[in-house]
C-alpha cells in the first residue's frame, strides 16, 4: 500500500527552489562562511597588532627579519641558477642549513656560531679524509673495522671535550658540528669512492653560507651584543632607581590614591627590578657573544665585558633588598598612617638621594665617563641623620614603656609558672586545649607519659608566643622598623654598586668626569689587567 504524503511535506523533502537545495542547508553554510570570515579578520588584526607592537618595542627585530629573508634568498640561488647547481649539486642544501642555524640576532652570536661551524667543518673534513686515506689501503673487512673503531674513539673523545668548562662555554657548537660532519663523511666514505669531492662540495657550501651570514651581520645594520649589554646595565640601574622611588612613595601615600590607579597596568615597582633579577643568564650570554665581536677602536686592549657581568651580580644583590622593601607594602601587620607620617619626610628624602645616585651612575655608564667624586653627597648623610633623629625622638614606639615592661614580665612569669605546674602535675591548661584533645588522650595511653608531655609542650609554645606578641606595646611600629632598616641597608649596598661601576670605568678607560664638558678624550695610561683570560679580542664600541 502506497504511503500518502502531504503536498507540503513532499515539497519540503524534495527541496525548494530551482536547484533543489534546502534553505536550511544554505543558511548553515552562509553562517559558517560568515563565522570563518570574521575569525580570519580577527586573526589578521591580532597578528598585525602583535607584529606592530614587536616592531615598536625594538625596530631591530624587523631589520633582522629582512636580513634573514635576504640571506635565504641569496643561498637559494645555488639551487635556482643552473651553473651553480651543476657545480655544487645537492650539497647546496648545506648552505641553506648554515644560514638557518648560524644567522643570529646579534653580530657576536653570528660570529660565534659561524666560526664554530667553519672550524668544526674544516677539522672534521681533514680528519675524515685522513682516516679514509688510511682505510683504503686495507681489505674490506679490516676497513670496516677500522672505520668503526675511528668513529667510536673520535666520538668518545669529542663528547668528553664538551664537558670541559672552557670548551662548553666557547666551542660547544663547533664540537657538535665536528661530530656531525666527521661521522657523515667517514661512514659514507665506505660506500662512496670519491670522498674528496664530498668534502670539497660541503666545505664550499658551508663557507658560502657563513660568508653571507657574516657579511649581513657585520656590515648591514649590525646589531652588537656589546651595546646590548652596555644598554641593559644602564636600564637596570634606572629600573632600580624607579622601583625605590615608587615603593617609598606608595608606602607613605593615602590608600585612596592607590585605589584610583589602574589595576590592569603592571606594577611599576615590580617592573623596575624584574629585569635585574632575571639578568644573570642574559648578561653572561651577551658577554660571551660580545667577546667574539671585532673591536674598531685605536686601543689595543680587550674590552672588559666580564666586568659588566660583575656589575650585574652586584645589582642583583642590591635588587634583593628592593624586593624585601616592596614586600613591606603587602605585610599583614601594617603601621598606622599616623605613625608613618612622623617619618615620611626623612624617608622620602633618603629614597630620593639613593634614586639620584643610581640615576647618576646610569648616566655615567651611558656616557662612558667616570663617576663624580661627590656622587655620595652630603644630602644623603643628612637624610640618614634625620631618619635616625626621627626614630630616636619616638622611644615609646620602639622601646616600650615601663608599665608595659612590667605587664610583659608578669605575663611571662605567669606562663612559666603554669608550664612548670603542668609538668609537675600533668594537668593540661584550658587555654591550650584544641579539638584534637581526644586524639592526644589516646596517644598518651599508647605512647606513655613522657611523649605526651612533649606534645603538650609543643602545643603550649604557640600560645605563649601569641601572649608575648599581643603584650607588646610597640607591635604596630615593628613593620615600619623593618621598612626603615631596609632603607638603611639599601644605602649600605649602594657603596658596593658604586665601587663596581668605578672599577668598570677604570678598566674600560672611561673619560674623566667633567660636568662642563662631555666630549673629553679618553685617558688611559696603561692597559687593563683584570680582564678574564678566556676572552677573545672584543668589540669596544
Coordinates of C-alpha atoms in Angstrom, one line a residue:
X1 CA 0.0 0.0 0.0
X2 CA 1.5 3.3 -1.1
X3 CA 2.2 5.8 1.7
X4 CA 0.3 9.1 1.3
X5 CA 2.4 12.2 1.7
X6 CA 1.1 15.6 2.2
X7 CA 1.8 18.0 -0.6
X8 CA 3.6 20.5 1.6
X9 CA 5.7 17.7 3.2
X10 CA 6.6 16.4 -0.3
X11 CA 7.7 19.9 -1.3
X12 CA 9.9 20.2 1.8
X13 CA 11.5 16.8 1.3
X14 CA 12.3 17.3 -2.3
X15 CA 13.7 20.8 -1.7
X16 CA 12.6 24.2 -2.6
X17 CA 14.0 26.5 -5.3
X18 CA 15.2 25.7 -8.7
X19 CA 18.3 23.8 -7.7
X20 CA 16.6 21.7 -5.1
X21 CA 18.9 22.7 -2.2
X22 CA 17.2 23.0 1.1
X23 CA 17.0 26.5 2.5
X24 CA 18.2 25.3 5.9
X25 CA 21.5 23.9 4.4
X26 CA 22.0 27.2 2.6
X27 CA 21.6 29.2 5.8
X28 CA 24.0 26.9 7.7
X29 CA 26.7 27.3 5.0
X30 CA 26.2 31.1 4.9
X31 CA 26.5 31.2 8.7
X32 CA 29.7 29.1 8.7
X33 CA 31.3 31.2 6.0
X34 CA 30.4 34.4 7.9
X35 CA 31.9 33.0 11.1
X36 CA 35.0 31.9 9.3
X37 CA 35.4 35.2 7.6
X38 CA 35.0 37.0 11.0
X39 CA 37.6 34.7 12.6
X40 CA 40.1 35.3 9.8
X41 CA 39.6 39.1 10.1
X42 CA 40.2 39.0 13.9
X43 CA 43.2 36.7 13.4
X44 CA 44.7 39.0 10.8
X45 CA 44.1 42.1 13.0
X46 CA 45.6 40.4 16.1
X47 CA 48.7 39.2 14.0
X48 CA 49.2 42.7 12.7
X49 CA 48.9 44.3 16.1
X50 CA 51.4 41.8 17.5
X51 CA 53.9 42.5 14.7
X52 CA 53.4 46.2 15.1
X53 CA 54.0 46.0 18.9
X54 CA 57.1 44.0 18.5
X55 CA 58.4 46.4 15.9
X56 CA 57.7 49.4 18.0
X57 CA 59.4 47.9 21.1
X58 CA 62.6 47.1 19.1
X59 CA 62.8 48.1 15.4
X60 CA 65.9 46.0 15.0
X61 CA 63.7 42.9 15.1
X62 CA 62.1 43.9 11.8
X63 CA 65.6 44.7 10.3
X64 CA 66.8 41.2 11.4
X65 CA 63.8 39.5 9.8
X66 CA 64.5 41.2 6.5
X67 CA 68.2 40.3 6.8
X68 CA 67.3 36.6 7.3
X69 CA 65.0 36.6 4.3
X70 CA 67.6 38.2 2.1
X71 CA 70.3 35.7 3.2
X72 CA 68.0 32.8 2.5
X73 CA 67.2 34.2 -1.0
X74 CA 70.9 34.6 -1.8
X75 CA 71.8 31.0 -0.8
X76 CA 68.8 29.7 -2.7
X77 CA 70.5 30.9 -5.9
X78 CA 72.8 27.9 -5.6
X79 CA 69.7 25.8 -6.5
X80 CA 67.9 28.3 -8.8
X81 CA 70.9 29.1 -11.1
X82 CA 71.8 26.2 -13.3
X83 CA 75.6 26.7 -13.5
X84 CA 75.8 27.0 -9.7
X85 CA 73.7 23.9 -9.2
X86 CA 75.9 21.9 -11.6
X87 CA 78.9 22.9 -9.5
X88 CA 77.5 22.1 -6.0
X89 CA 74.7 19.7 -6.7
X90 CA 72.7 18.6 -3.7
X91 CA 75.4 19.8 -1.4
X92 CA 74.0 23.3 -1.9
X93 CA 71.4 22.4 0.8
X94 CA 74.2 22.8 3.4
X95 CA 74.4 26.5 2.6
X96 CA 70.7 26.9 3.3
X97 CA 71.1 25.0 6.6
X98 CA 74.1 27.1 7.5
X99 CA 72.1 30.3 7.1
X100 CA 69.2 29.0 9.2
X101 CA 71.3 27.9 12.1
X102 CA 74.1 30.5 12.0
X103 CA 72.4 33.8 11.4
X104 CA 71.5 35.2 14.8
X105 CA 70.1 38.4 16.1
X106 CA 73.4 40.0 17.1
X107 CA 76.8 40.1 15.3
X108 CA 78.6 38.4 18.2
X109 CA 76.2 35.4 18.2
X110 CA 76.5 35.0 14.4
X111 CA 80.3 35.2 14.7
X112 CA 80.4 32.7 17.5
X113 CA 78.3 30.2 15.6
X114 CA 79.7 30.9 12.1
X115 CA 83.4 30.5 13.2
X116 CA 82.5 27.4 15.3
X117 CA 80.7 25.9 12.3
X118 CA 83.6 26.7 9.9
X119 CA 86.3 25.4 12.3
X120 CA 84.4 22.2 13.1
X121 CA 83.8 21.5 9.4
X122 CA 87.5 22.0 8.5
X123 CA 88.8 19.8 11.3
X124 CA 86.2 17.1 10.7
X125 CA 86.8 17.1 6.9
X126 CA 90.5 16.9 7.3
X127 CA 90.4 14.1 9.9
X128 CA 87.8 12.1 7.9
X129 CA 89.9 12.4 4.7
X130 CA 93.0 11.2 6.7
X131 CA 91.1 8.2 8.1
X132 CA 89.7 7.3 4.7
X133 CA 93.2 7.5 3.1
X134 CA 94.5 5.0 5.7
X135 CA 91.4 2.7 5.4
X136 CA 91.6 2.4 1.6
X137 CA 94.9 0.6 1.9
X138 CA 93.2 -2.3 3.8
X139 CA 90.8 -5.0 2.9
X140 CA 87.1 -4.6 3.0
X141 CA 86.6 -6.2 6.5
X142 CA 89.6 -4.5 8.0
X143 CA 88.5 -1.2 6.5
X144 CA 85.0 -1.5 8.1
X145 CA 86.5 -2.4 11.5
X146 CA 89.0 0.5 11.3
X147 CA 86.2 3.0 10.4
X148 CA 84.0 1.7 13.2
X149 CA 86.9 2.0 15.7
X150 CA 87.7 5.5 14.5
X151 CA 84.1 6.6 14.8
X152 CA 84.0 5.2 18.4
X153 CA 87.2 6.8 19.5
X154 CA 86.7 10.2 17.9
X155 CA 83.1 10.4 19.1
X156 CA 84.0 9.5 22.7
X157 CA 86.9 11.9 22.8
X158 CA 84.9 14.8 21.3
X159 CA 82.0 14.2 23.7
X160 CA 84.3 14.2 26.7
X161 CA 85.7 17.5 25.5
X162 CA 82.3 19.0 25.6
X163 CA 82.3 18.7 29.4
X164 CA 85.4 20.9 29.8
X165 CA 84.1 24.3 31.0
X166 CA 86.1 26.4 28.6
X167 CA 85.1 24.2 25.6
X168 CA 81.5 24.1 26.8
X169 CA 81.4 27.9 27.0
X170 CA 83.0 28.9 23.8
X171 CA 83.2 25.9 21.3
X172 CA 80.3 23.6 22.2
X173 CA 78.5 24.3 18.9
X174 CA 81.7 23.7 17.0
X175 CA 82.3 20.3 18.6
X176 CA 78.7 19.3 17.7
X177 CA 79.3 20.3 14.1
X178 CA 82.6 18.4 14.1
X179 CA 80.9 15.2 15.3
X180 CA 78.1 15.5 12.7
X181 CA 80.4 16.2 9.8
X182 CA 83.0 13.7 10.7
X183 CA 80.5 10.8 11.1
X184 CA 78.7 11.7 7.9
X185 CA 81.8 11.8 5.8
X186 CA 83.6 8.8 7.4
X187 CA 80.7 6.5 7.3
X188 CA 79.6 7.4 3.8
X189 CA 83.2 7.0 2.5
X190 CA 82.8 3.3 2.9
X191 CA 80.2 3.2 0.2
X192 CA 81.3 6.2 -1.9
X193 CA 84.5 6.2 -3.8
X194 CA 85.2 9.9 -4.3
X195 CA 85.2 11.2 -0.7
X196 CA 87.3 14.2 -1.6
X197 CA 84.5 15.6 -3.8
X198 CA 82.0 15.3 -0.9
X199 CA 84.3 17.1 1.5
X200 CA 85.1 19.8 -1.2
X201 CA 81.4 20.5 -2.0
X202 CA 80.3 20.5 1.6
X203 CA 83.1 22.8 2.7
X204 CA 82.4 25.3 0.0
X205 CA 78.7 25.3 0.5
X206 CA 79.1 25.9 4.3
X207 CA 81.7 28.6 3.6
X208 CA 79.4 30.4 1.3
X209 CA 76.6 30.3 3.9
X210 CA 78.9 31.5 6.7
X211 CA 80.3 34.3 4.5
X212 CA 76.8 35.6 3.6
X213 CA 75.8 35.5 7.3
X214 CA 78.9 37.3 8.5
X215 CA 78.5 39.9 5.7
X216 CA 74.9 40.6 6.7
X217 CA 75.7 40.7 10.5
X218 CA 78.8 42.8 10.4
X219 CA 78.2 45.3 7.5
X220 CA 74.4 45.6 7.0
X221 CA 72.8 47.3 10.0
X222 CA 74.9 45.5 12.6
X223 CA 73.5 44.7 16.0
X224 CA 76.2 44.4 18.6
X225 CA 76.0 42.2 21.7
X226 CA 78.3 44.6 23.5
X227 CA 75.9 47.5 23.0
X228 CA 73.0 45.4 24.3
X229 CA 75.0 44.5 27.4
X230 CA 76.0 48.1 27.9
X231 CA 72.5 49.4 27.5
X232 CA 71.0 46.7 29.7
X233 CA 73.3 47.7 32.5
X234 CA 72.1 51.3 32.2
X235 CA 68.5 50.2 32.1
X236 CA 68.9 48.0 35.2
X237 CA 70.3 50.9 37.2
X238 CA 67.4 53.2 36.1
X239 CA 64.8 50.5 36.8
X240 CA 66.1 50.0 40.4
X241 CA 66.0 53.8 40.9
X242 CA 62.4 54.0 39.8
X243 CA 61.4 51.0 41.9
X244 CA 62.8 52.5 45.1
X245 CA 61.2 55.9 44.5
X246 CA 57.8 54.3 43.6
X247 CA 58.0 51.9 46.6
X248 CA 58.6 54.7 49.2
X249 CA 56.0 57.0 47.7
X250 CA 53.4 54.2 47.8
X251 CA 54.3 53.4 51.3
X252 CA 53.5 56.9 52.6
X253 CA 50.6 57.7 50.2
X254 CA 47.0 57.5 51.2
X255 CA 45.1 54.3 50.3
X256 CA 42.7 56.4 48.2
X257 CA 45.4 57.3 45.8
X258 CA 46.4 53.7 45.4
X259 CA 42.8 52.6 44.7
X260 CA 42.5 55.3 41.9
X261 CA 45.4 53.8 40.0
X262 CA 44.7 51.5 37.1
X263 CA 44.8 47.9 38.4
X264 CA 45.2 46.4 34.9
X265 CA 48.6 48.0 34.4
X266 CA 51.7 46.3 35.6
X267 CA 53.1 47.2 39.0
X268 CA 55.8 49.8 38.3
X269 CA 57.8 48.6 41.3
X270 CA 57.9 45.0 40.1
X271 CA 58.6 46.1 36.6
X272 CA 61.7 48.1 37.7
X273 CA 63.5 45.3 39.5
X274 CA 62.2 42.3 37.4
X275 CA 64.8 42.8 34.7
X276 CA 67.6 42.9 37.3
X277 CA 66.6 39.6 39.0
X278 CA 66.3 37.8 35.6
X279 CA 69.5 39.1 34.1
X280 CA 72.1 36.5 35.1
X281 CA 71.9 34.2 32.1
X282 CA 71.3 37.1 29.7
X283 CA 74.4 39.0 30.9
X284 CA 76.6 36.0 30.7
X285 CA 75.4 35.2 27.2
X286 CA 75.8 38.8 25.9
X287 CA 79.3 39.0 27.5
X288 CA 80.3 35.7 25.7
X289 CA 79.0 36.9 22.3
X290 CA 80.5 40.3 22.8
X291 CA 83.9 38.7 23.3
X292 CA 83.7 37.4 19.8
X293 CA 82.9 40.7 18.2
X294 CA 85.7 42.7 16.5
X295 CA 86.7 46.0 18.0
X296 CA 87.0 49.1 15.9
X297 CA 88.9 51.4 18.2
X298 CA 92.5 52.6 18.3
X299 CA 93.2 51.0 21.7
X300 CA 94.8 47.6 21.7
X301 CA 93.2 46.0 24.7
X302 CA 90.3 43.7 25.4
X303 CA 87.1 45.4 26.5
X304 CA 86.1 44.2 30.0
X305 CA 82.8 42.6 29.2
X306 CA 83.1 40.3 32.3
X307 CA 83.2 43.5 34.5
X308 CA 79.7 44.2 33.2
X309 CA 78.7 40.7 34.5
X310 CA 80.2 41.6 37.9
X311 CA 78.2 44.9 37.9
X312 CA 75.1 42.9 37.1
X313 CA 75.8 40.5 40.0
X314 CA 76.1 43.4 42.5
X315 CA 72.9 44.9 41.1
X316 CA 71.1 41.6 41.7
X317 CA 72.2 41.6 45.4
X318 CA 71.0 45.2 45.5
X319 CA 67.8 44.2 43.9
X320 CA 67.0 41.6 46.6
X321 CA 66.9 44.4 49.1
X322 CA 64.4 46.3 46.9
X323 CA 62.3 43.1 46.7
X324 CA 62.2 43.0 50.5
X325 CA 61.3 46.7 50.6
X326 CA 58.5 46.0 48.2
X327 CA 57.3 43.2 50.4
X328 CA 56.8 45.6 53.3
X329 CA 53.8 47.0 51.3
X330 CA 52.0 43.7 51.4
X331 CA 52.6 42.6 55.0
X332 CA 49.6 41.5 57.2
X333 CA 50.6 43.8 60.1
X334 CA 50.9 47.4 58.9
X335 CA 52.0 50.5 60.8
X336 CA 49.1 53.1 61.1
X337 CA 49.2 56.0 58.8
X338 CA 49.5 58.4 61.7
X339 CA 52.7 56.7 62.8
X340 CA 54.2 56.6 59.3
X341 CA 53.5 60.3 58.8
X342 CA 56.0 61.1 61.5
X343 CA 58.8 59.6 59.4
X344 CA 57.6 60.5 56.0
X345 CA 59.9 63.4 55.2
X346 CA 63.3 61.8 56.1
X347 CA 62.4 58.5 54.4
X348 CA 61.3 60.2 51.2
X349 CA 64.5 62.4 51.3
X350 CA 66.7 59.3 51.8
X351 CA 65.0 57.4 49.0
X352 CA 65.3 60.5 46.7
X353 CA 69.1 60.7 47.3
X354 CA 69.5 57.0 46.6
X355 CA 67.5 57.3 43.4
X356 CA 69.6 60.3 42.4
X357 CA 72.8 58.4 42.9
X358 CA 71.6 55.4 40.9
X359 CA 70.4 57.6 38.0
X360 CA 73.8 59.4 38.0
X361 CA 75.6 56.0 37.8
X362 CA 73.4 55.0 34.9
X363 CA 74.1 58.3 33.2
X364 CA 77.9 57.9 33.7
X365 CA 77.9 54.4 32.2
X366 CA 75.8 55.6 29.3
X367 CA 78.3 58.4 28.5
X368 CA 81.3 56.2 29.4
X369 CA 82.8 58.5 31.9
X370 CA 84.0 58.2 35.5
X371 CA 81.7 58.8 38.4
X372 CA 81.6 62.2 40.1
X373 CA 83.7 62.4 43.3
X374 CA 80.5 63.8 45.1
X375 CA 78.2 61.0 43.9
X376 CA 77.5 60.3 47.6
X377 CA 76.7 63.8 48.6
X378 CA 76.2 65.3 52.0
X379 CA 72.5 65.4 51.4
X380 CA 72.4 61.5 51.6
X381 CA 74.2 61.6 55.0
X382 CA 71.9 64.4 56.2
X383 CA 68.9 62.3 55.3
X384 CA 70.3 59.3 57.2
X385 CA 70.9 61.5 60.3
X386 CA 67.4 63.0 60.0
X387 CA 65.9 59.5 59.9
X388 CA 67.9 58.4 62.9
X389 CA 66.9 61.5 64.8
X390 CA 63.2 61.0 64.0
X391 CA 63.4 57.4 65.2
X392 CA 65.2 58.4 68.4
X393 CA 62.5 61.1 69.1
X394 CA 59.9 58.4 69.4
X395 CA 61.3 56.0 72.0
X396 CA 57.9 54.7 73.2
X397 CA 57.1 53.3 69.8
X398 CA 60.2 51.2 69.6
X399 CA 61.3 50.6 73.2
X400 CA 58.0 50.4 75.1
X401 CA 57.1 51.9 78.5
X402 CA 58.0 50.7 82.0
X403 CA 54.4 49.9 82.6
X404 CA 54.2 47.7 79.6
X405 CA 57.5 46.0 80.5
X406 CA 56.1 45.2 84.0
X407 CA 53.0 43.7 82.4
X408 CA 55.1 41.7 80.0
X409 CA 57.2 40.4 82.8
X410 CA 54.2 39.4 84.8
X411 CA 52.7 37.6 81.8
X412 CA 55.9 35.8 81.2
X413 CA 56.2 34.7 84.8
X414 CA 52.6 33.5 84.8
X415 CA 53.1 31.5 81.7
X416 CA 56.3 29.9 83.0
X417 CA 54.6 29.1 86.4
X418 CA 51.7 27.5 84.5
X419 CA 54.0 25.4 82.4
X420 CA 56.0 24.3 85.4
X421 CA 52.8 23.4 87.2
X422 CA 51.7 21.4 84.2
X423 CA 54.9 19.5 84.0
X424 CA 54.8 18.6 87.7
X425 CA 51.2 17.6 87.9
X426 CA 50.4 16.5 84.3
X427 CA 47.4 18.9 84.1
X428 CA 46.5 20.5 80.7
X429 CA 45.8 24.2 80.6
X430 CA 42.4 25.2 79.4
X431 CA 43.9 27.9 77.2
X432 CA 45.7 25.5 75.0
X433 CA 43.0 22.8 74.6
X434 CA 42.1 22.0 71.0
X435 CA 39.7 19.8 69.1
X436 CA 42.3 17.1 68.9
X437 CA 42.3 16.5 72.7
X438 CA 40.7 13.1 72.3
X439 CA 43.5 12.1 70.0
X440 CA 46.1 13.3 72.5
X441 CA 44.4 11.3 75.2
X442 CA 44.6 8.1 73.1
X443 CA 48.2 8.8 72.2
X444 CA 49.0 9.3 75.8
X445 CA 47.7 5.9 76.6
X446 CA 49.6 4.3 73.6
X447 CA 53.0 6.1 73.8
X448 CA 53.3 6.9 77.5
X449 CA 53.6 9.8 79.8
X450 CA 56.9 11.3 78.6
X451 CA 55.9 11.6 74.9
X452 CA 52.6 13.1 75.9
X453 CA 54.3 15.8 77.9
X454 CA 56.5 16.7 74.9
X455 CA 53.4 17.1 72.7
X456 CA 51.7 19.3 75.2
X457 CA 54.8 21.5 75.5
X458 CA 54.8 21.9 71.7
X459 CA 51.1 22.8 71.8
X460 CA 51.7 25.4 74.6
X461 CA 54.6 27.1 72.8
X462 CA 52.5 28.9 70.1
X463 CA 50.1 30.1 72.8
X464 CA 52.9 31.6 74.8
X465 CA 54.2 33.3 71.7
X466 CA 50.8 34.8 71.0
X467 CA 50.6 36.1 74.6
X468 CA 54.1 37.7 74.2
X469 CA 53.2 39.4 70.9
X470 CA 49.9 40.8 72.0
X471 CA 51.5 42.2 75.1
X472 CA 54.0 44.3 73.1
X473 CA 53.1 48.0 73.1
X474 CA 55.2 48.7 70.0
X475 CA 53.9 45.8 67.8
X476 CA 52.4 48.2 65.4
X477 CA 55.7 50.0 64.9
X478 CA 57.6 46.9 64.1
X479 CA 56.7 46.9 60.3
X480 CA 58.0 50.4 59.9
X481 CA 61.1 49.5 61.8
X482 CA 61.7 46.7 59.1
X483 CA 61.0 49.2 56.4
X484 CA 63.4 51.8 57.8
X485 CA 66.1 49.2 58.3
X486 CA 65.8 48.1 54.7
X487 CA 66.2 51.7 53.5
X488 CA 69.4 51.9 55.5
X489 CA 70.5 48.5 54.0
X490 CA 70.0 49.9 50.5
X491 CA 72.3 52.8 51.4
X492 CA 74.9 50.4 52.6
X493 CA 74.7 48.3 49.5
X494 CA 74.9 51.4 47.3
X495 CA 78.6 51.6 48.2
X496 CA 79.3 48.2 46.6
X497 CA 77.4 49.2 43.4
X498 CA 79.5 52.5 43.2
X499 CA 82.7 50.5 43.7
X500 CA 82.0 48.1 40.8
X501 CA 80.9 50.9 38.5
X502 CA 84.1 52.8 39.3
X503 CA 86.1 49.6 38.6
X504 CA 84.4 49.3 35.3
X505 CA 85.3 52.8 34.4
X506 CA 88.9 52.3 35.4
X507 CA 89.3 49.0 33.4
X508 CA 87.4 50.3 30.3
X509 CA 89.3 53.6 30.4
X510 CA 86.3 55.8 30.6
X511 CA 86.8 59.5 30.2
X512 CA 87.4 61.7 33.3
X513 CA 84.4 63.3 34.9
X514 CA 83.8 66.9 34.0
X515 CA 80.4 68.5 34.4
X516 CA 81.2 71.3 32.0
X517 CA 82.5 69.2 29.1
X518 CA 81.0 65.9 28.0
X519 CA 83.3 65.4 25.0
X520 CA 86.6 64.8 26.7
X521 CA 89.0 62.4 25.1
X522 CA 89.6 59.0 26.7
X523 CA 92.6 58.9 29.0
X524 CA 94.3 55.6 29.7
X525 CA 97.9 55.4 30.8
X526 CA 98.2 51.6 30.9
X527 CA 96.2 48.7 29.5
X528 CA 93.7 47.0 32.0
X529 CA 94.9 43.8 33.7
X530 CA 91.7 42.5 35.3
X531 CA 90.1 41.1 32.2
X532 CA 89.1 37.5 32.1
X533 CA 91.9 35.4 30.4
X534 CA 89.4 33.3 28.4
X535 CA 88.1 36.3 26.5
X536 CA 88.9 36.8 22.9
X537 CA 89.5 40.2 21.3
X538 CA 86.2 42.0 21.6
X539 CA 84.3 44.9 20.3
X540 CA 84.9 48.2 22.1
X541 CA 82.2 50.3 20.5

